[in-house]
Tab-separated table of C-alpha atoms and ligand atoms in Angstrom:
chain	number	residue	atom	x	y	z
A	122	MET	CA	112.836	75.062	106.951
A	123	GLN	CA	108.928	73.168	107.045
A	124	ASN	CA	107.864	72.542	103.986
A	125	TYR	CA	103.927	71.164	102.772
A	126	THR	CA	103.082	69.857	99.203
A	127	LEU	CA	99.248	71.325	98.666
A	128	PRO	CA	97.224	69.533	96.027
A	129	GLN	CA	95.394	70.924	94.102
A	130	ALA	CA	91.614	70.350	92.689
A	131	ASP	CA	91.659	71.979	89.786
A	132	PRO	CA	95.211	71.865	87.533
A	133	ALA	CA	94.922	75.271	86.478
A	134	SER	CA	95.242	77.196	89.445
A	135	VAL	CA	95.274	77.082	93.473
A	136	VAL	CA	93.409	78.825	95.336
A	137	LEU	CA	93.331	80.905	98.726
A	138	LEU	CA	90.700	82.233	100.801
A	139	GLN	CA	92.179	84.688	103.371
A	140	ILE	CA	91.322	85.115	106.666
A	141	THR	CA	93.056	87.558	108.664
A	142	ASP	CA	92.741	89.210	112.253
A	143	THR	CA	90.729	87.501	113.652
A	144	HIS	CA	91.074	89.456	117.787
A	145	LEU	CA	90.002	86.237	120.007
A	146	PHE	CA	88.546	86.073	123.570
A	147	ALA	CA	88.925	83.026	125.689
A	148	ASP	CA	85.880	84.273	126.889
A	149	ASP	CA	82.818	84.158	123.225
A	150	SER	CA	81.326	87.371	124.777
A	151	GLY	CA	84.736	89.648	123.978
A	152	SER	CA	84.422	92.342	122.596
A	153	LEU	CA	86.859	94.696	121.036
A	154	LEU	CA	85.576	97.968	120.429
A	155	GLY	CA	81.697	96.985	121.260
A	156	VAL	CA	82.468	94.278	118.526
A	157	ALA	CA	81.609	90.441	119.624
A	158	THR	CA	84.977	89.379	117.501
A	159	LYS	CA	84.151	85.847	118.006
A	160	ASP	CA	80.235	86.816	116.083
A	161	SER	CA	81.559	89.175	113.739
A	162	PHE	CA	84.367	85.915	112.763
A	163	HIS	CA	81.565	83.543	112.635
A	164	ALA	CA	79.320	85.618	110.781
A	165	VAL	CA	82.121	86.310	108.203
A	166	LEU	CA	82.709	81.862	108.577
A	167	ASP	CA	78.785	81.747	107.335
A	168	ALA	CA	79.002	83.862	104.565
A	169	ILE	CA	82.091	81.948	103.350
A	170	ALA	CA	80.167	78.860	103.362
A	171	ALA	CA	76.931	80.534	101.818
A	172	SER	CA	78.921	81.717	98.630
A	173	ALA	CA	79.436	78.249	98.080
A	174	CYS	CA	82.979	79.144	96.553
A	175	THR	CA	85.939	76.436	96.701
A	176	PHE	CA	89.355	76.461	98.001
A	177	ASP	CA	92.422	74.413	97.890
A	178	ALA	CA	93.378	75.792	101.367
A	179	ILE	CA	93.146	78.527	104.100
A	180	VAL	CA	95.848	81.229	105.226
A	181	ALA	CA	95.475	83.694	108.339
A	182	THR	CA	97.898	86.807	108.313
A	183	GLY	CA	97.859	86.635	112.168
A	184	ASP	CA	96.696	88.883	114.296
A	185	ILE	CA	94.114	85.768	115.637
A	186	SER	CA	94.718	85.856	119.451
A	187	GLN	CA	93.233	89.792	121.505
A	188	ASP	CA	93.910	87.307	124.928
A	189	HIS	CA	97.128	85.846	124.446
A	190	THR	CA	95.453	83.104	125.263
A	191	GLU	CA	95.158	79.057	124.394
A	192	ALA	CA	91.482	79.071	123.558
A	193	SER	CA	91.468	81.716	122.140
A	194	TYR	CA	92.970	79.904	119.328
A	195	GLN	CA	90.790	76.790	119.939
A	196	ARG	CA	87.680	79.147	118.749
A	197	PHE	CA	90.077	79.837	115.588
A	198	SER	CA	90.670	75.957	114.496
A	199	GLU	CA	86.694	74.951	115.748
A	200	GLY	CA	85.515	77.588	113.620
A	201	ILE	CA	87.113	76.598	110.608
A	202	ALA	CA	87.452	72.771	111.897
A	203	ARG	CA	83.693	73.227	108.955
A	204	TRP	CA	85.996	72.691	106.663
A	205	SER	CA	88.573	69.901	105.538
A	206	GLN	CA	91.260	71.836	103.683
A	207	PRO	CA	94.261	73.075	105.442
A	208	CYS	CA	95.303	76.174	107.477
A	209	PHE	CA	98.295	78.072	107.012
A	210	TRP	CA	98.773	80.488	109.938
A	211	LEU	CA	101.237	82.882	110.680
A	212	PRO	CA	102.129	85.026	113.939
A	213	GLY	CA	100.474	88.902	114.096
A	214	ASN	CA	102.540	91.925	116.497
A	215	HIS	CA	98.780	90.466	119.106
A	216	ASP	CA	99.724	86.723	118.632
A	217	TYR	CA	101.090	85.070	121.790
A	218	GLN	CA	103.580	82.239	120.318
A	219	PRO	CA	103.376	79.420	122.852
A	220	SER	CA	99.692	80.337	123.249
A	221	MET	CA	99.361	79.440	119.659
A	222	GLN	CA	102.075	75.987	119.467
A	223	ALA	CA	100.050	74.643	122.189
A	224	VAL	CA	96.824	74.528	119.565
A	225	LEU	CA	99.341	71.948	117.518
A	226	PRO	CA	99.228	69.782	116.012
A	227	SER	CA	96.520	69.684	114.669
A	228	PRO	CA	95.032	67.931	111.963
A	229	GLN	CA	94.584	70.923	109.840
A	230	ILE	CA	95.882	73.947	110.482
A	231	LYS	CA	99.561	73.450	109.885
A	232	PRO	CA	102.871	75.446	111.194
A	233	CYS	CA	104.656	75.414	107.668
A	234	HIS	CA	107.103	78.159	106.247
A	235	HIS	CA	107.053	77.344	102.545
A	236	VAL	CA	103.673	75.435	101.090
A	237	LEU	CA	104.305	74.559	97.286
A	238	ALA	CA	101.542	75.016	95.698
A	239	GLY	CA	100.169	73.064	92.906
A	240	ASP	CA	102.767	72.309	90.034
A	241	HIS	CA	103.042	76.695	89.536
A	242	TRP	CA	103.141	78.160	92.478
A	243	GLN	CA	104.893	78.621	96.353
A	244	ILE	CA	104.247	80.515	99.044
A	245	ILE	CA	106.518	81.648	101.684
A	246	LEU	CA	105.070	81.959	105.093
A	247	LEU	CA	106.912	84.991	107.147
A	248	ASP	CA	106.847	86.033	111.092
A	249	SER	CA	107.598	89.767	111.929
A	250	GLN	CA	106.133	89.952	115.658
A	251	VAL	CA	107.983	92.136	117.660
A	252	VAL	CA	106.940	90.398	120.488
A	253	GLY	CA	105.264	93.966	122.427
A	254	VAL	CA	105.010	95.717	120.119
A	255	PRO	CA	102.579	96.852	116.711
A	256	HIS	CA	105.579	96.670	114.566
A	257	GLY	CA	106.653	94.931	112.546
A	258	GLU	CA	110.421	93.548	111.494
A	259	LEU	CA	112.325	90.564	109.689
A	260	SER	CA	115.015	89.395	111.250
A	261	ASP	CA	118.615	88.458	109.719
A	262	ALA	CA	117.088	84.545	109.841
A	263	GLN	CA	113.353	85.059	108.156
A	264	LEU	CA	115.476	87.368	105.793
A	265	ALA	CA	117.687	84.855	104.794
A	266	MET	CA	114.955	81.891	104.821
A	267	LEU	CA	112.297	83.644	102.596
A	268	ASP	CA	115.673	84.118	100.652
A	269	ALA	CA	116.581	80.340	100.029
A	270	ALA	CA	113.154	79.643	99.840
A	271	LEU	CA	112.771	81.532	96.318
A	272	THR	CA	116.301	80.678	95.093
A	273	GLN	CA	115.124	77.299	95.402
A	274	HIS	CA	112.230	77.654	93.772
A	275	PRO	CA	113.125	79.899	90.890
A	276	GLU	CA	110.774	78.165	88.196
A	277	ARG	CA	108.215	78.961	91.227
A	278	HIS	CA	106.049	82.142	91.197
A	279	ALA	CA	106.347	83.354	94.404
A	280	LEU	CA	103.353	84.846	97.106
A	281	VAL	CA	104.783	85.885	99.875
A	282	LEU	CA	102.247	86.230	103.224
A	283	LEU	CA	103.498	88.218	106.371
A	284	HIS	CA	101.668	90.457	109.313
A	285	HIS	CA	103.065	93.625	108.861
A	286	HIS	CA	102.349	96.220	105.433
A	287	PRO	CA	105.783	96.915	103.831
A	288	LEU	CA	104.614	99.867	102.246
A	289	PRO	CA	103.369	102.650	104.134
A	290	ALA	CA	99.278	102.397	103.612
A	291	GLY	CA	98.318	106.205	103.442
A	292	SER	CA	97.539	106.513	107.643
A	293	THR	CA	100.112	107.763	109.739
A	294	TRP	CA	98.939	106.201	113.089
A	295	LEU	CA	98.911	102.879	111.366
A	296	ASP	CA	101.977	103.272	109.551
A	297	GLN	CA	104.303	103.881	112.287
A	298	HIS	CA	103.429	100.409	112.795
A	299	GLN	CA	104.457	98.733	109.123
A	300	LEU	CA	107.346	97.119	108.727
A	301	HIS	CA	110.069	98.882	109.641
A	302	ASN	CA	112.826	96.613	108.028
A	303	ALA	CA	110.999	97.318	104.683
A	304	GLU	CA	114.070	98.101	102.427
A	305	ALA	CA	115.795	95.260	103.182
A	306	PHE	CA	112.374	92.607	102.850
A	307	TRP	CA	112.434	94.287	99.586
A	308	GLN	CA	115.764	94.406	98.865
A	309	VAL	CA	115.282	90.137	98.936
A	310	VAL	CA	112.954	90.489	96.451
A	311	GLY	CA	113.567	92.416	94.291
A	312	ARG	CA	116.899	89.296	93.208
A	313	HIS	CA	113.731	87.977	92.310
A	314	PRO	CA	111.572	88.178	90.056
A	315	GLN	CA	109.165	85.144	90.415
A	316	VAL	CA	107.438	87.307	93.617
A	317	ARG	CA	104.222	88.202	91.859
A	318	ALA	CA	102.958	88.668	95.053
A	319	ILE	CA	102.093	90.035	99.140
A	320	LEU	CA	99.542	89.475	101.173
A	321	CYS	CA	99.471	91.131	104.584
A	322	GLY	CA	96.292	91.805	107.264
A	323	HIS	CA	97.573	94.642	109.979
A	324	ILE	CA	96.180	97.602	108.719
A	325	HIS	CA	92.197	96.025	108.510
A	326	GLN	CA	91.402	97.473	105.009
A	327	GLU	CA	91.689	96.883	101.725
A	328	LEU	CA	94.763	97.832	99.632
A	329	ASP	CA	95.768	96.843	96.189
A	330	ARG	CA	98.701	98.656	94.878
A	331	ILE	CA	101.728	97.720	92.404
A	332	HIS	CA	105.466	98.261	94.480
A	333	GLN	CA	108.448	97.484	92.424
A	334	GLY	CA	106.154	94.967	90.308
A	335	VAL	CA	104.573	93.436	92.585
A	336	ARG	CA	101.177	93.499	93.818
A	337	VAL	CA	100.944	94.525	97.669
A	338	LEU	CA	97.957	93.549	99.048
A	339	ALA	CA	95.629	93.829	102.678
A	340	THR	CA	92.868	92.487	103.310
A	341	PRO	CA	90.000	93.370	105.821
A	342	SER	CA	89.504	91.923	109.578
A	343	THR	CA	86.412	89.669	110.852
A	344	CYS	CA	86.111	92.274	113.158
A	345	ILE	CA	86.986	95.962	113.359
A	346	GLN	CA	87.853	98.285	110.344
A	347	PHE	CA	90.666	100.617	109.521
A	348	GLN	CA	89.088	104.099	107.723
A	349	PRO	CA	92.193	104.794	105.340
A	350	ASP	CA	93.894	107.967	104.600
A	351	SER	CA	93.642	108.554	107.807
A	352	HIS	CA	95.880	111.215	110.200
A	353	ASP	CA	94.352	110.023	113.418
A	354	PHE	CA	93.340	106.697	114.395
A	355	ALA	CA	89.862	106.645	113.061
A	356	LEU	CA	87.522	103.019	112.543
A	357	ASP	CA	85.735	102.987	109.452
A	358	GLN	CA	82.063	101.671	108.677
A	359	LYS	CA	82.701	98.900	106.241
A	360	SER	CA	81.869	95.385	107.347
A	361	PRO	CA	83.311	92.975	108.375
A	362	GLY	CA	85.307	91.410	104.962
A	363	TRP	CA	87.800	88.201	103.805
A	364	ARG	CA	89.755	87.249	100.674
A	365	LEU	CA	90.031	84.620	98.501
A	366	LEU	CA	92.237	84.333	95.617
A	367	THR	CA	93.129	82.119	92.153
A	368	LEU	CA	96.802	82.046	91.640
A	369	HIS	CA	96.943	80.985	87.542
A	370	ALA	CA	99.243	78.361	86.582
A	371	ASN	CA	101.228	81.310	84.304
A	372	GLY	CA	101.590	83.302	87.092
A	373	THR	CA	98.968	85.900	86.971
A	374	LEU	CA	96.613	86.056	90.040
A	375	GLU	CA	93.552	87.025	90.291
A	376	THR	CA	91.676	87.990	94.019
A	377	ARG	CA	88.959	89.528	95.673
A	378	VAL	CA	87.530	90.931	99.320
A	379	GLN	CA	84.318	90.322	100.129
A	380	ARG	CA	81.906	91.820	102.626
A	381	LEU	CA	79.431	90.808	104.883
A	382	ASP	CA	76.207	92.813	104.205
A	383	GLY	CA	75.032	95.789	104.960
A	384	HIS	CA	76.059	97.725	107.906
A	385	CYS	CA	77.009	95.155	110.845
A	386	PHE	CA	78.883	94.964	113.526
A	387	THR	CA	79.648	98.529	114.156
A	388	PRO	CA	81.567	99.760	117.029
A	389	HIS	CA	82.039	102.321	119.377
A	390	PHE	CA	82.584	105.339	116.771
A	391	ASP	CA	83.970	107.716	118.890
A	392	ALA	CA	87.190	105.556	120.845
A	393	ALA	CA	90.491	106.653	120.308
A	394	GLY	CA	91.953	102.891	120.340
A	395	TYR	CA	93.105	100.742	121.905
B	539	CMP	N1	95.022	105.435	118.871
B	539	CMP	C1	95.930	104.743	118.368
B	539	CMP	N2	97.517	105.447	118.229
B	539	CMP	C2	98.445	104.286	117.818
B	539	CMP	N3	97.989	102.997	117.774
B	539	CMP	C3	97.060	101.956	117.680
B	539	CMP	C4	96.431	102.731	118.783
B	539	CMP	N4	95.747	102.054	118.701
B	539	CMP	C5	95.563	101.065	118.506
B	539	CMP	N5	96.477	101.087	117.986
B	539	CMP	C6	98.069	99.579	117.841
B	539	CMP	O1	97.779	100.131	116.720
B	539	CMP	C7	97.310	98.122	116.161
B	539	CMP	C8	97.242	98.780	114.818
B	539	CMP	O2	96.067	96.877	114.775
B	539	CMP	P1	96.343	95.958	115.587
B	539	CMP	O3	95.300	94.956	115.581
B	539	CMP	O4	97.689	95.197	115.261
B	539	CMP	O5	96.601	96.526	116.837
B	539	CMP	C9	95.988	98.129	117.110
B	539	CMP	C10	97.254	99.282	118.469
B	539	CMP	O6	98.182	98.205	118.593
B	540	FE2	FE1	95.068	93.543	114.079
């Protein structure tokens, strides 16, 4: 297991910036349902910079690329390079791991699955990708890695990251693409009471629920948004967004989603999918 020790700027807390589902292309004009994903990604980065928020690390929770190219991952890397904080990433259903790995080693992107964040927290990054299909599944090896990390550090509060949502979000078309072996995942989590939160991407919308006493969070994409509680594929008018999370020493977590102002980067609302 690759470990990383993340120093915290403030001894009282660790702050994370989550960016998810950037769906970037090699081509700067590449677009998803009418949204130029490099432009929306950069608008989000500009808004984060303008907000002058401080954070200790960036976490990117999958679907970084839409076209599988090494250049699309370079675009991501170039975008976040305006900051010096480390970035931890994991794959989503649209990612192509050979291209992801081809941009490493990187001074900023750390290929780690287990992060000791400050003195009180650990972050575990899981790979829920099943190559070629949109739904997720955790292999026995991933479940064992999660169990081992949590067993190794029972004294640390834990944040678990994966691309796919491990419970139904409320949209039929999207929930068929959730984590399929969610029960096995929740069994592992249930054995470790120090797990405080699960953080996902994939559903291109904000989610904040409690399941088995654990907070489950999902975050808007930096490009297109899906409408909550929809039986069929439907896009939302909301703007691209991101999330900040503050992990306190006592195990509590404060978080907020932020979005670009106004209705910008509007997609083709009549699209039936992609
Ligand atoms: N109309 C649709 N019905 C079902 N799944 C879809 C549809 N359109 C796109 N998808 C898939 O559902 C996924 C949900 O978010 P992703 O970004 O992973 O990419 C999407 C596609 O892989
Ligand atoms: Fe996505």
